[in-house]
Coordinates of N, CA and C and ligand atoms in Angstrom, one line a residue:
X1389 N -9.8 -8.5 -26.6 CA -9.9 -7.3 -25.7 C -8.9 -6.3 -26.2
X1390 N -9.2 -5.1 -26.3 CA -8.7 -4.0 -26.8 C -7.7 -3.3 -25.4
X1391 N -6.3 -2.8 -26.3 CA -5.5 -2.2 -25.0 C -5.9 -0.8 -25.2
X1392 N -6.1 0.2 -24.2 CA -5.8 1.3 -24.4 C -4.8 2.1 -23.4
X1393 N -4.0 2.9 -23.7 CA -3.2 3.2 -22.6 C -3.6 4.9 -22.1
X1394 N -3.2 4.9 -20.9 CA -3.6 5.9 -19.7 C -2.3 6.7 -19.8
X1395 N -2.2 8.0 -20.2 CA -1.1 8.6 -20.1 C -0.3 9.4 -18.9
X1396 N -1.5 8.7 -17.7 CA -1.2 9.6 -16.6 C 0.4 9.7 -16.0
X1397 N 0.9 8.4 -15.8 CA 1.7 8.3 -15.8 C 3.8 8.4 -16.0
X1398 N 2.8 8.8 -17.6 CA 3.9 9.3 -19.0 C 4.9 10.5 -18.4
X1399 N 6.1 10.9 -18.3 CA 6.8 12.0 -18.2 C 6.0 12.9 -18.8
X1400 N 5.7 13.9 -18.5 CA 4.8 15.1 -19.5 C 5.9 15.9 -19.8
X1401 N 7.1 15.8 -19.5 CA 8.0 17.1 -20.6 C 8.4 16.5 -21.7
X1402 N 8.4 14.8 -21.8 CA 8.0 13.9 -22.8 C 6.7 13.1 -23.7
X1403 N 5.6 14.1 -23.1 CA 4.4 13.1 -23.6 C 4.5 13.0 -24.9
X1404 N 4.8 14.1 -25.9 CA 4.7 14.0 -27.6 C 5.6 12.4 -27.7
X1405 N 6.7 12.0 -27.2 CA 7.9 10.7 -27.8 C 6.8 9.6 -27.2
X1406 N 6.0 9.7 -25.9 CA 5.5 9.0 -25.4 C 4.0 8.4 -26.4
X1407 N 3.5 9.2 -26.4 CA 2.3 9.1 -27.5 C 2.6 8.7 -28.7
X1408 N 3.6 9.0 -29.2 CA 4.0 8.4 -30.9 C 4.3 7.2 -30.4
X1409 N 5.2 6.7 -29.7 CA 5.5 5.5 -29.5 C 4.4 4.3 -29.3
X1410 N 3.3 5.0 -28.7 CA 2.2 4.3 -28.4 C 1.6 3.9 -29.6
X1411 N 1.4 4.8 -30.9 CA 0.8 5.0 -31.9 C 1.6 3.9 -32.6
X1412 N 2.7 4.0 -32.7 CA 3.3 3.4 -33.8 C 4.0 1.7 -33.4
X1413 N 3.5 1.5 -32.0 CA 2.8 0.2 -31.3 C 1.6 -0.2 -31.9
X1414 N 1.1 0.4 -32.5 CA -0.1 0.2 -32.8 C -1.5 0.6 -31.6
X1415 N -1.6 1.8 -31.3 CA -2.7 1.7 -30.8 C -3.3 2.5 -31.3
X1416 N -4.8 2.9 -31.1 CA -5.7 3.9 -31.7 C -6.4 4.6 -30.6
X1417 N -6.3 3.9 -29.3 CA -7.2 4.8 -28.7 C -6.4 5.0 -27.4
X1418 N -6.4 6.7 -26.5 CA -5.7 6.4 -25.4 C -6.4 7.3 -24.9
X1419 N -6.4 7.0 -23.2 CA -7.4 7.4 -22.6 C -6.5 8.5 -21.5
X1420 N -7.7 9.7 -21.4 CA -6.8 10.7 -21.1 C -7.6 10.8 -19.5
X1421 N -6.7 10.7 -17.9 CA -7.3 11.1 -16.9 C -7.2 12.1 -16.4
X1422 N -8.7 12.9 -16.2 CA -8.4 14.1 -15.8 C -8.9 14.3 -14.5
X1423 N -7.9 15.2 -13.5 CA -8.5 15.1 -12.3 C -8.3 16.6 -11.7
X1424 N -9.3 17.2 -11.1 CA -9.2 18.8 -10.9 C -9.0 19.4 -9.7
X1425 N -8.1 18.1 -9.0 CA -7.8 19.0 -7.8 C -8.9 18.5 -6.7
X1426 N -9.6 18.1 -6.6 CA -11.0 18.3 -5.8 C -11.3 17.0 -5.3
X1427 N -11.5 16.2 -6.5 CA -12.8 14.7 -6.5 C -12.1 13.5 -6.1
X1428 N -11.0 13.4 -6.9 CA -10.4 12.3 -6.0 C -9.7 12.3 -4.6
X1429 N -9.8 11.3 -4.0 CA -9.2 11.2 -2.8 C -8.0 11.5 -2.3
X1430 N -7.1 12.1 -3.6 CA -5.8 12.4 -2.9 C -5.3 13.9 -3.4
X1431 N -6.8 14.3 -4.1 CA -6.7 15.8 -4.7 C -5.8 16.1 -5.2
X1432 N -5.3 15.5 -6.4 CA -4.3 15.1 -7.4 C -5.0 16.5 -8.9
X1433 N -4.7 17.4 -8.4 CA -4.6 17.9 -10.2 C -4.0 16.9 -11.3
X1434 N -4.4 16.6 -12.9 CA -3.8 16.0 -13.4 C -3.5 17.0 -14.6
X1435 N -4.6 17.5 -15.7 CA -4.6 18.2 -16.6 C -5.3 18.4 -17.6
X1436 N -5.6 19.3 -18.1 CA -7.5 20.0 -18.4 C -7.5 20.2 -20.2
X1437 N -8.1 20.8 -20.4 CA -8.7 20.7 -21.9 C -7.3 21.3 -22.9
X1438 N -6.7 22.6 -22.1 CA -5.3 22.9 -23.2 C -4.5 21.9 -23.4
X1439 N -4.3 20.9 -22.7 CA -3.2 19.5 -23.3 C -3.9 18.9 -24.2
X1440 N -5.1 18.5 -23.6 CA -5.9 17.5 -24.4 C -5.8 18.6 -26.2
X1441 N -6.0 19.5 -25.7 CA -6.2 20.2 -27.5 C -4.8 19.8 -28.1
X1442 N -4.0 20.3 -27.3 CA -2.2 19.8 -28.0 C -2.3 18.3 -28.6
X1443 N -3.2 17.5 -27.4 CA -2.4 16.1 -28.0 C -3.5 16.1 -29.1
X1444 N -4.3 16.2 -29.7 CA -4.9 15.9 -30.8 C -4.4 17.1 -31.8
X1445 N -4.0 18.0 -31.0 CA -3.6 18.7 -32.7 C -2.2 18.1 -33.1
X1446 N -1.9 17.4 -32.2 CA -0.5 16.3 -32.4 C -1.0 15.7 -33.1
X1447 N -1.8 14.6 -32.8 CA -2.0 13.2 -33.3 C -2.9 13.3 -34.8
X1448 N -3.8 14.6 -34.5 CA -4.4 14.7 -36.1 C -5.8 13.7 -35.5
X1449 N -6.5 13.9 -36.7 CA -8.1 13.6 -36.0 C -8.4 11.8 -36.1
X1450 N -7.7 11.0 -36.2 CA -8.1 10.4 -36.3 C -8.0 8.9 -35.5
X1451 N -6.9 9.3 -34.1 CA -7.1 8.8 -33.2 C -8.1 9.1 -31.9
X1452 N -8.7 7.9 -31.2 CA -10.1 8.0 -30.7 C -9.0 8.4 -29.2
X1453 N -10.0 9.7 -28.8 CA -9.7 10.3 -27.3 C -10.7 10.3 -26.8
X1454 N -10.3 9.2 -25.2 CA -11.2 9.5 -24.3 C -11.0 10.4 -23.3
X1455 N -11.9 10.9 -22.3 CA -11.6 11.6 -21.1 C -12.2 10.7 -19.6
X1456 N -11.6 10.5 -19.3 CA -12.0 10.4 -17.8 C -11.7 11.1 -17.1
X1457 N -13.3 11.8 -16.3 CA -13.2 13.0 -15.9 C -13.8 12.4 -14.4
X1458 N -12.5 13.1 -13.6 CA -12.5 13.0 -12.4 C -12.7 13.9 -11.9
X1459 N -13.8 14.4 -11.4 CA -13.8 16.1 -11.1 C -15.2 15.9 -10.6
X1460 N -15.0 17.5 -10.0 CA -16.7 17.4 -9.4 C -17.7 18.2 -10.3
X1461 N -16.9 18.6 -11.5 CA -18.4 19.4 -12.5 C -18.3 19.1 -13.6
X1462 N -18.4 17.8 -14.0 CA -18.4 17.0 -15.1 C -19.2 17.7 -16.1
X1463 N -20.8 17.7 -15.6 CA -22.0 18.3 -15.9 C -21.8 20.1 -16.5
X1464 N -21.1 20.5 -15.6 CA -21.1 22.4 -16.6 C -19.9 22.0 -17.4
X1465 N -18.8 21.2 -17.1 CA -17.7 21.5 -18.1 C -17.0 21.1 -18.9
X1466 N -18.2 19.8 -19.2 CA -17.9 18.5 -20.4 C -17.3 19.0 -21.9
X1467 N -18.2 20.5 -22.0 CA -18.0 20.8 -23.3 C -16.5 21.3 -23.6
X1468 N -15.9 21.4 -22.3 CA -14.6 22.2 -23.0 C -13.6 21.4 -23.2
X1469 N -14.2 19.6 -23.1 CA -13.2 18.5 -23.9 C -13.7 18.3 -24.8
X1470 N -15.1 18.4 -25.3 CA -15.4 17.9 -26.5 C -14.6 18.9 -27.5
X1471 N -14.4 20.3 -26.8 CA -13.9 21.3 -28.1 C -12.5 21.1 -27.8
X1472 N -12.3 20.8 -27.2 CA -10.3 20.5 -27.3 C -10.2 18.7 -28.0
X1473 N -11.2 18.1 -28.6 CA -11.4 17.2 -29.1 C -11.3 16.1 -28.8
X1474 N -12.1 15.7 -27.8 CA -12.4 14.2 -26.9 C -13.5 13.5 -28.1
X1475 N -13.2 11.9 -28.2 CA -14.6 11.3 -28.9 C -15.6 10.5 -27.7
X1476 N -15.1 10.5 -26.6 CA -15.6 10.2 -25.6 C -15.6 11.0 -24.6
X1477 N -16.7 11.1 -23.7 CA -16.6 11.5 -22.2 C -16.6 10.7 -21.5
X1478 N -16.3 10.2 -20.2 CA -16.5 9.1 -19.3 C -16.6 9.9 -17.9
X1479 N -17.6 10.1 -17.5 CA -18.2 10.7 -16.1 C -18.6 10.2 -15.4
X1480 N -18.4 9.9 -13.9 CA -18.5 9.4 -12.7 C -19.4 9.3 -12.1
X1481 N -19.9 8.4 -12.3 CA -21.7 8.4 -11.6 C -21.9 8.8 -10.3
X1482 N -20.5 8.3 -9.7 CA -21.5 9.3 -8.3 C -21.2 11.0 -8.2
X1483 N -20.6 11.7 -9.4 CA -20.2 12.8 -9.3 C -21.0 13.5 -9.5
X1484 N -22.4 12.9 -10.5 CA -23.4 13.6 -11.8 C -24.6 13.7 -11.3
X1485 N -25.4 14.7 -11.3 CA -26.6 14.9 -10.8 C -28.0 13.9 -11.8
X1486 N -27.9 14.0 -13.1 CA -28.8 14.1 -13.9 C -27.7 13.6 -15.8
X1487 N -27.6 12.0 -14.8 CA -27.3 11.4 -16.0 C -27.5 11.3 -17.4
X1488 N -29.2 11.4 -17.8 CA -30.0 11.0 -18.6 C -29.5 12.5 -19.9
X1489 N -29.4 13.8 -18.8 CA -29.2 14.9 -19.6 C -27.9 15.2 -20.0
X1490 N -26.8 14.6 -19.2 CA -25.2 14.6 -19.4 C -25.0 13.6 -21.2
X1491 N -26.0 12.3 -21.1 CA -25.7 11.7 -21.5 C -26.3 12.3 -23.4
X1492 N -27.5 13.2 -23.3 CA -28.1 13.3 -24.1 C -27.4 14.3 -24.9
X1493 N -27.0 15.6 -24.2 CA -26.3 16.5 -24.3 C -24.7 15.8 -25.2
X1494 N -24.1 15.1 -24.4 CA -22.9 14.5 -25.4 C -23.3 14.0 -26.4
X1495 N -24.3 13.3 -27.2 CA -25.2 13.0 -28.0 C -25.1 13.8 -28.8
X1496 N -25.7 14.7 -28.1 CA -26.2 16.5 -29.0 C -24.9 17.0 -30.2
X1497 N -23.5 16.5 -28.9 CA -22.8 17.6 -29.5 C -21.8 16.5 -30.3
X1498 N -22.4 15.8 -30.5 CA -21.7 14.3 -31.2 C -20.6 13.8 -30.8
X1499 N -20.6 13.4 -29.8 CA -19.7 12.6 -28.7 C -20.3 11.4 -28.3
X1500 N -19.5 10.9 -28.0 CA -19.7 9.3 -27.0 C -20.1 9.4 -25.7
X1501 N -20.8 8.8 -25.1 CA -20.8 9.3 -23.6 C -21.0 7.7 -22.8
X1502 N -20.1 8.1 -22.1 CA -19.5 6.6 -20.9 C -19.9 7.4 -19.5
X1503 N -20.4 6.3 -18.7 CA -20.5 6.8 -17.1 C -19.4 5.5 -16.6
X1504 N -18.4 6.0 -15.8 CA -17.6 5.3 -15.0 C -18.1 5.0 -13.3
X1505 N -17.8 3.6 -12.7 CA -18.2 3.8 -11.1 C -17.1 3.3 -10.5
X1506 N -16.8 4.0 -9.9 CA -15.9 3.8 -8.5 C -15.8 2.4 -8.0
X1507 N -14.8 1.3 -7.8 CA -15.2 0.0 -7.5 C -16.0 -0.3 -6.2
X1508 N -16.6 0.8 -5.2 CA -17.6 0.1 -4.3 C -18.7 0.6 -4.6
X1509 N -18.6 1.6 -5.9 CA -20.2 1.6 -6.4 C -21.4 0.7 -7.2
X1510 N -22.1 1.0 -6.4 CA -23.6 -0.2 -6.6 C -23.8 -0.1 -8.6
X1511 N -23.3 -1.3 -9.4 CA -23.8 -1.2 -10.9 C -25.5 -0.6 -11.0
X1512 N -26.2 -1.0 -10.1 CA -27.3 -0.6 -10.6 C -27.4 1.2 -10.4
X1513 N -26.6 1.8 -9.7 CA -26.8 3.3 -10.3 C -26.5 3.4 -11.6
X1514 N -26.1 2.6 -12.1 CA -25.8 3.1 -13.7 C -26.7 2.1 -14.6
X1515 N -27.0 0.4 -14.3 CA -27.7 0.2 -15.1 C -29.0 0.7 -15.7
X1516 N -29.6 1.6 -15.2 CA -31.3 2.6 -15.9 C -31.0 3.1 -16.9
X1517 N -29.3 3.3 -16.9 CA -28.5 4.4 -18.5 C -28.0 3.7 -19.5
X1518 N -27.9 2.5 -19.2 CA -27.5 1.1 -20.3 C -27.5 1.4 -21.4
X1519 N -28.7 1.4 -21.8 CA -29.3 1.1 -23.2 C -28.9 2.6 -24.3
X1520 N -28.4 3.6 -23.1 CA -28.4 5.1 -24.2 C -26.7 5.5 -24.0
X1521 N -25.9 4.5 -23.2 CA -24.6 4.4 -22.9 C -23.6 4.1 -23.9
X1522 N -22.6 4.3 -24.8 CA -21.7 3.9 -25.5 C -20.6 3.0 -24.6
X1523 N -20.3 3.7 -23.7 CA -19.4 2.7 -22.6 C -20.0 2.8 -21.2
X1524 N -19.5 1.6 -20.9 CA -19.2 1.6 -19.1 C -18.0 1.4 -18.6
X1525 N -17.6 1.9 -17.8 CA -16.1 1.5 -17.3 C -15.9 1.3 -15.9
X1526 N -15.8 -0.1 -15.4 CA -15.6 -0.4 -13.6 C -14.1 -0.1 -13.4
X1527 N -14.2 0.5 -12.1 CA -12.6 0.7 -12.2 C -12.2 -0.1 -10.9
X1528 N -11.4 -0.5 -10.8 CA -10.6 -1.9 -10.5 C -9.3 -1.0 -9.5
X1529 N -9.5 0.0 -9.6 CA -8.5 0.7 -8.4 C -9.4 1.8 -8.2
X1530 N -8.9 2.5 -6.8 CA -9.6 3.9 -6.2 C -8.8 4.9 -7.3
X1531 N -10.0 5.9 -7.5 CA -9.3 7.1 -8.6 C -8.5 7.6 -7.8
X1532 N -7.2 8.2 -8.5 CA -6.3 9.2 -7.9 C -5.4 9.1 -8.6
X1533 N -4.6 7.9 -8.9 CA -3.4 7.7 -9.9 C -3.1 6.0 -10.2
X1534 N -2.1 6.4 -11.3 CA -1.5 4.8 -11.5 C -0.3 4.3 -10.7
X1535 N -0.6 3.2 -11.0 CA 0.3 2.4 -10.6 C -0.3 1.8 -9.1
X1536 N -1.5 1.5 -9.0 CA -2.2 1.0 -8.0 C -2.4 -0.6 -8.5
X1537 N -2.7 -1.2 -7.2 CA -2.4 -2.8 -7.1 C -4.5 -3.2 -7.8
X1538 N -4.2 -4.2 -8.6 CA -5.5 -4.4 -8.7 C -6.6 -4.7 -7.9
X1539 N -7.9 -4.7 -8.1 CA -8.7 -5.2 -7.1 C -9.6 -5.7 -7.4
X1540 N -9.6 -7.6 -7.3 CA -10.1 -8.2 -8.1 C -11.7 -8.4 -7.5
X1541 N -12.1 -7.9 -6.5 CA -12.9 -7.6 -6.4 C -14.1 -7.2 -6.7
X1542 N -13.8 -6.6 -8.5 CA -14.8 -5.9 -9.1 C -15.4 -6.8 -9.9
X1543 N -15.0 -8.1 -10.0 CA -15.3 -9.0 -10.9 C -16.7 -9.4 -11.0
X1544 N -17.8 -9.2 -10.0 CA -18.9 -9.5 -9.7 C -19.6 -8.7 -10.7
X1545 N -19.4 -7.0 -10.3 CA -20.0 -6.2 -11.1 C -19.6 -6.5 -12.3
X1546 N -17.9 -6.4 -13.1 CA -18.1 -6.9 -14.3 C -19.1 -7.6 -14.9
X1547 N -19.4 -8.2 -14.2 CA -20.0 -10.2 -14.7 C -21.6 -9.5 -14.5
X1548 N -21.9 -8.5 -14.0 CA -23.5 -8.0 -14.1 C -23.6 -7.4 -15.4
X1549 N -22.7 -6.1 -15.6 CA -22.8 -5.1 -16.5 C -22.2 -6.1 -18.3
X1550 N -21.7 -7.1 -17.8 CA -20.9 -8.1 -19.0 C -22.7 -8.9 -19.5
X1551 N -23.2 -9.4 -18.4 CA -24.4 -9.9 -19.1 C -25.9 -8.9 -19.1
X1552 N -26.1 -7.8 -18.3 CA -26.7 -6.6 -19.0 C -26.6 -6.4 -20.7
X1553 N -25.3 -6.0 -20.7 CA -25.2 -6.0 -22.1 C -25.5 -6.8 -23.2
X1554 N -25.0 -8.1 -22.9 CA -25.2 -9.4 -24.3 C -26.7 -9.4 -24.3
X1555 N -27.8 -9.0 -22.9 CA -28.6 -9.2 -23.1 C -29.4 -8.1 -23.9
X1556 N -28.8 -7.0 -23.8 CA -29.4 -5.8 -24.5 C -29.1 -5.8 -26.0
X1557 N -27.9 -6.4 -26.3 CA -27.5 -6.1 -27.8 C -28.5 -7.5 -27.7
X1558 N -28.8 -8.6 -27.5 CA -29.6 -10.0 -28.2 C -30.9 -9.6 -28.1
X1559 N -31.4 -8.4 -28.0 CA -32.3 -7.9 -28.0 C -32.6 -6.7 -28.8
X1560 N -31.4 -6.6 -29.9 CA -31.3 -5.4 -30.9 C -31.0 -4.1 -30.2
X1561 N -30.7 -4.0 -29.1 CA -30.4 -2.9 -28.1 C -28.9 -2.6 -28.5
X1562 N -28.4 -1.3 -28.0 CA -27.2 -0.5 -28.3 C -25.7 -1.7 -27.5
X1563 N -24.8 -2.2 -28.5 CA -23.5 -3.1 -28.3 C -22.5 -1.6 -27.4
X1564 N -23.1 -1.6 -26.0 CA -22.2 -0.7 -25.3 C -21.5 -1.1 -24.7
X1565 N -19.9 -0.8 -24.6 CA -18.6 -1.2 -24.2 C -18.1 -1.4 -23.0
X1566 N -17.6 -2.3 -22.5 CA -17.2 -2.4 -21.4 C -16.0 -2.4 -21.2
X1567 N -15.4 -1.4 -20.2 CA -14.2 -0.7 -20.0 C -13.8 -1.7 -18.3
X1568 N -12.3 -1.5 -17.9 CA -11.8 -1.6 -16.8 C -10.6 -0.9 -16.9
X1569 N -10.2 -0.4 -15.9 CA -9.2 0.6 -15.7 C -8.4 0.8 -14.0
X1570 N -7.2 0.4 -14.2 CA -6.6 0.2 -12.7 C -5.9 -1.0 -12.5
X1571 N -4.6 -0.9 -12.4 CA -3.8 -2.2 -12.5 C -3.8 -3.4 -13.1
X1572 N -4.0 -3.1 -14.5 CA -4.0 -4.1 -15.4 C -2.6 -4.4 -15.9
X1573 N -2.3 -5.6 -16.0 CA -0.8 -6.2 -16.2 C -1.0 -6.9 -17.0
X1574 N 0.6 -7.8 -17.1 CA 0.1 -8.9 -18.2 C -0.2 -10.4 -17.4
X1575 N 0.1 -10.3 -16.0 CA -0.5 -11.1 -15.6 C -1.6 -11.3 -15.0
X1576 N -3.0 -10.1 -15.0 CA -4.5 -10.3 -14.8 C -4.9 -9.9 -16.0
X1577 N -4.3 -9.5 -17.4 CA -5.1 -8.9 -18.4 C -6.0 -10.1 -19.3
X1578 N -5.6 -11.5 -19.3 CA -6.2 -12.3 -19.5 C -7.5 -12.9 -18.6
X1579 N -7.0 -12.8 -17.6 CA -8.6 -12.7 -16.2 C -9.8 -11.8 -16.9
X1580 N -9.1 -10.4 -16.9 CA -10.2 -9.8 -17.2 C -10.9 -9.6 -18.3
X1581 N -10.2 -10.3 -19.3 CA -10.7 -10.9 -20.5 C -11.5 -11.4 -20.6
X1582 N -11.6 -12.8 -20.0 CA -12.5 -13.8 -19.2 C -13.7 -13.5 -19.1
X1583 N -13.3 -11.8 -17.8 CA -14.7 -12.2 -17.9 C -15.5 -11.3 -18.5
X1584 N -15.1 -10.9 -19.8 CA -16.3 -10.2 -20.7 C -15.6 -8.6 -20.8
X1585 N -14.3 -8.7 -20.5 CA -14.3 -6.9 -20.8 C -14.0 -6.2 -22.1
X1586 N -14.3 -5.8 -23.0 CA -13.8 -5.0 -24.7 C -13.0 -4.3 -24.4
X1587 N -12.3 -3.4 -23.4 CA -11.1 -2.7 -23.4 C -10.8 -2.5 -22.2
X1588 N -9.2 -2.4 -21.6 CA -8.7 -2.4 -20.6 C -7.3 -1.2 -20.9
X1589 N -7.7 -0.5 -19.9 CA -7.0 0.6 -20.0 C -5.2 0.5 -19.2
X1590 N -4.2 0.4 -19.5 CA -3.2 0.2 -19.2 C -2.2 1.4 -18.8
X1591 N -1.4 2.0 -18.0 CA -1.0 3.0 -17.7 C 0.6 2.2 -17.4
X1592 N 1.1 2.4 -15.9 CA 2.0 2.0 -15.3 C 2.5 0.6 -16.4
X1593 N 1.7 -0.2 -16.6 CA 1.8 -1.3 -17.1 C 2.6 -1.2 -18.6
X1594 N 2.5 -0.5 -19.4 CA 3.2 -0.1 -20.6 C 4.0 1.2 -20.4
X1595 N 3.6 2.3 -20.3 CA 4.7 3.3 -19.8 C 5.7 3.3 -19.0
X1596 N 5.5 3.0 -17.7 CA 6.7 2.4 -16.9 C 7.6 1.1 -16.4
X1597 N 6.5 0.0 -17.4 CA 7.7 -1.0 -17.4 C 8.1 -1.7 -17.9
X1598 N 9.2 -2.2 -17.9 CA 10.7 -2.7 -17.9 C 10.8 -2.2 -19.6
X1599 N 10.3 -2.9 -20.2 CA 10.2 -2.9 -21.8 C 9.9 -1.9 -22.5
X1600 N 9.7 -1.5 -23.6 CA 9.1 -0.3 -24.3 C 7.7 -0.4 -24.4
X1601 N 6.9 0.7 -25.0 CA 5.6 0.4 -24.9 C 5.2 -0.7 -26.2
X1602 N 5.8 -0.8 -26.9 CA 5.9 -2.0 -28.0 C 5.4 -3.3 -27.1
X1603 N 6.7 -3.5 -26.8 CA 6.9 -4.5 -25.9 C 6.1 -5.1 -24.8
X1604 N 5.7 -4.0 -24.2 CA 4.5 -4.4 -22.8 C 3.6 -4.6 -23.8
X1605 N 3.0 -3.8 -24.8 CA 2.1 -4.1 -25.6 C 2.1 -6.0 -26.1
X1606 N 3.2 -5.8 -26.4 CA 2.7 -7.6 -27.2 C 3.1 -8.6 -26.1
X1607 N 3.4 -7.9 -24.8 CA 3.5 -9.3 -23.6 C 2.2 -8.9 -23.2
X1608 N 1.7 -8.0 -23.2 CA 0.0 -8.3 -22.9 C -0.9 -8.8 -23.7
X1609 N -0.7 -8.8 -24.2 CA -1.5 -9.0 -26.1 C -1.2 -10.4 -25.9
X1610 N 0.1 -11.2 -25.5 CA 0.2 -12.7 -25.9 C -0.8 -13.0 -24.9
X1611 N -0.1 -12.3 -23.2 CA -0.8 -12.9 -22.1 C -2.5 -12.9 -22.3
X1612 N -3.0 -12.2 -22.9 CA -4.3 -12.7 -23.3 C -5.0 -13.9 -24.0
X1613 N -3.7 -14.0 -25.3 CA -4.4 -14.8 -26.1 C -3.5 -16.4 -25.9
X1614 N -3.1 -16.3 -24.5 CA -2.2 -18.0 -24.4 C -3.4 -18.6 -23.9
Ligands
DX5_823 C1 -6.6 6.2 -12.0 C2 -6.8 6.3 -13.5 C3 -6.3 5.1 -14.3 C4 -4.8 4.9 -14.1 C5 -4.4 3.5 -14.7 O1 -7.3 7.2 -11.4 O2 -8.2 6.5 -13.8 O3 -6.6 5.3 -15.7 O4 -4.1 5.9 -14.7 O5 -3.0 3.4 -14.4 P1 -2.5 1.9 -14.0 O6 -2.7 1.0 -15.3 O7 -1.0 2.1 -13.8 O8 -3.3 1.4 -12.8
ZN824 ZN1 -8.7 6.4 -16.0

């Protein structure tokens, strides 16, 4: 299971020391939450396409940026991450009118495209998009911020969207990714290993504690693989 870290968290008059540090941990991919004020429940602005352009014209093209987009117009304003240079979008199923075209459209413009659900959202609003999906991502806390307690709760849906999948790729069908995001530690990041997840997005867990991000990095990385 792949770590990726959530920089919501991160000091932002420090993100550049924050990000390299991550990099030179070894990671490749970090996932950026964006939230506009509006969609989540605690109307949290986070931060929009001008940072996102900074941190890639930082990091140079060749680490993988996602977006999770928290917002209510995914749909008119996807494009202005893909041009500040996102390799993924991850949009909110219950945010999106007309998944099929969100999805196609990021296609178009050679992007990845992930639909995320809310953890009391029903998986089958998103399983009809499976098969044309690069990722899925259950989120294991309410959107709004890090450092929220997990909720193991979502484990059911993992365990649908975990064997959806094995059954679509053993069927020559598209190997789409399964994401979880929201209080992952080093003591459930092995749980959710278990049960079928490829990447687990980490925030609070490596940026704010105790250790460096090095460090949280390979106490989760063991806690996985003991
Ligand atoms: C919450 C975000 C998550 C969050 C994860 O709305 O989508 O990515 O930042 O942070 P932790 O790992 O601290 O729960
Ligand atoms: Zn997120």
């Amino acid at each position: 299971m792949r770590i990726t870290p959530s920089i919501l968290t991160a000091d932002f008059t420090r993100l550049g020391d924050t990000i390299d540090s991550a990099i030179s941990a070894g990671i490749d991919w970090i996932h950026l939450d964006v939230m506009d004020g509006n969609w989540v429940v605690n109307k949290t602005i986070t931060f929009g396409p001008a940072l996102i352009r900074s941190i890639r014209e930082h990091l140079g093209p060749d680490i993988f940026l996602d977006c999770h987009l928290m917002v209510t117009n995914a749909e008119e304003t996807w494009r202005q991450y893909v041009d500040a240079g996102v390799n993924l979008v991850i949009a909110h199923i219950e945010a999106i009118e007309n998944p099929n075209t969100l999805i196609s459209d990021l296609h178009s413009a050679g992007v990845q495209a992930g639909l995320v659900l809310n953890p009391s959202t029903d998986p089958a609003l998103v399983l009809p998009y499976l098969s044309d999906l690069d990722l899925v991502l259950v989120m294991s806390v309410i959107p709004g911020k890090g450092g929220q307690s997990f909720m193991p709760e979502v484990e059911e849906k993992v365990k649908t969207f975990r064997s959806a999948i094995d059954e679509q790729i053993n069927s020559g069908g598209r190997n789409t990714l399964l994401m979880i995001d929201g209080g992952i530690k080093s003591h459930n990041a092995k749980l959710v290993a278990d049960w079928g997840i490829d990447i687990a997005v980490v925030g609070s867990g490596l940026i704010n504690s105790k250790g460096t991000i090095s460090e949280n990095l390979d106490e989760i990385r063991s806690s996985i693989n003991d």
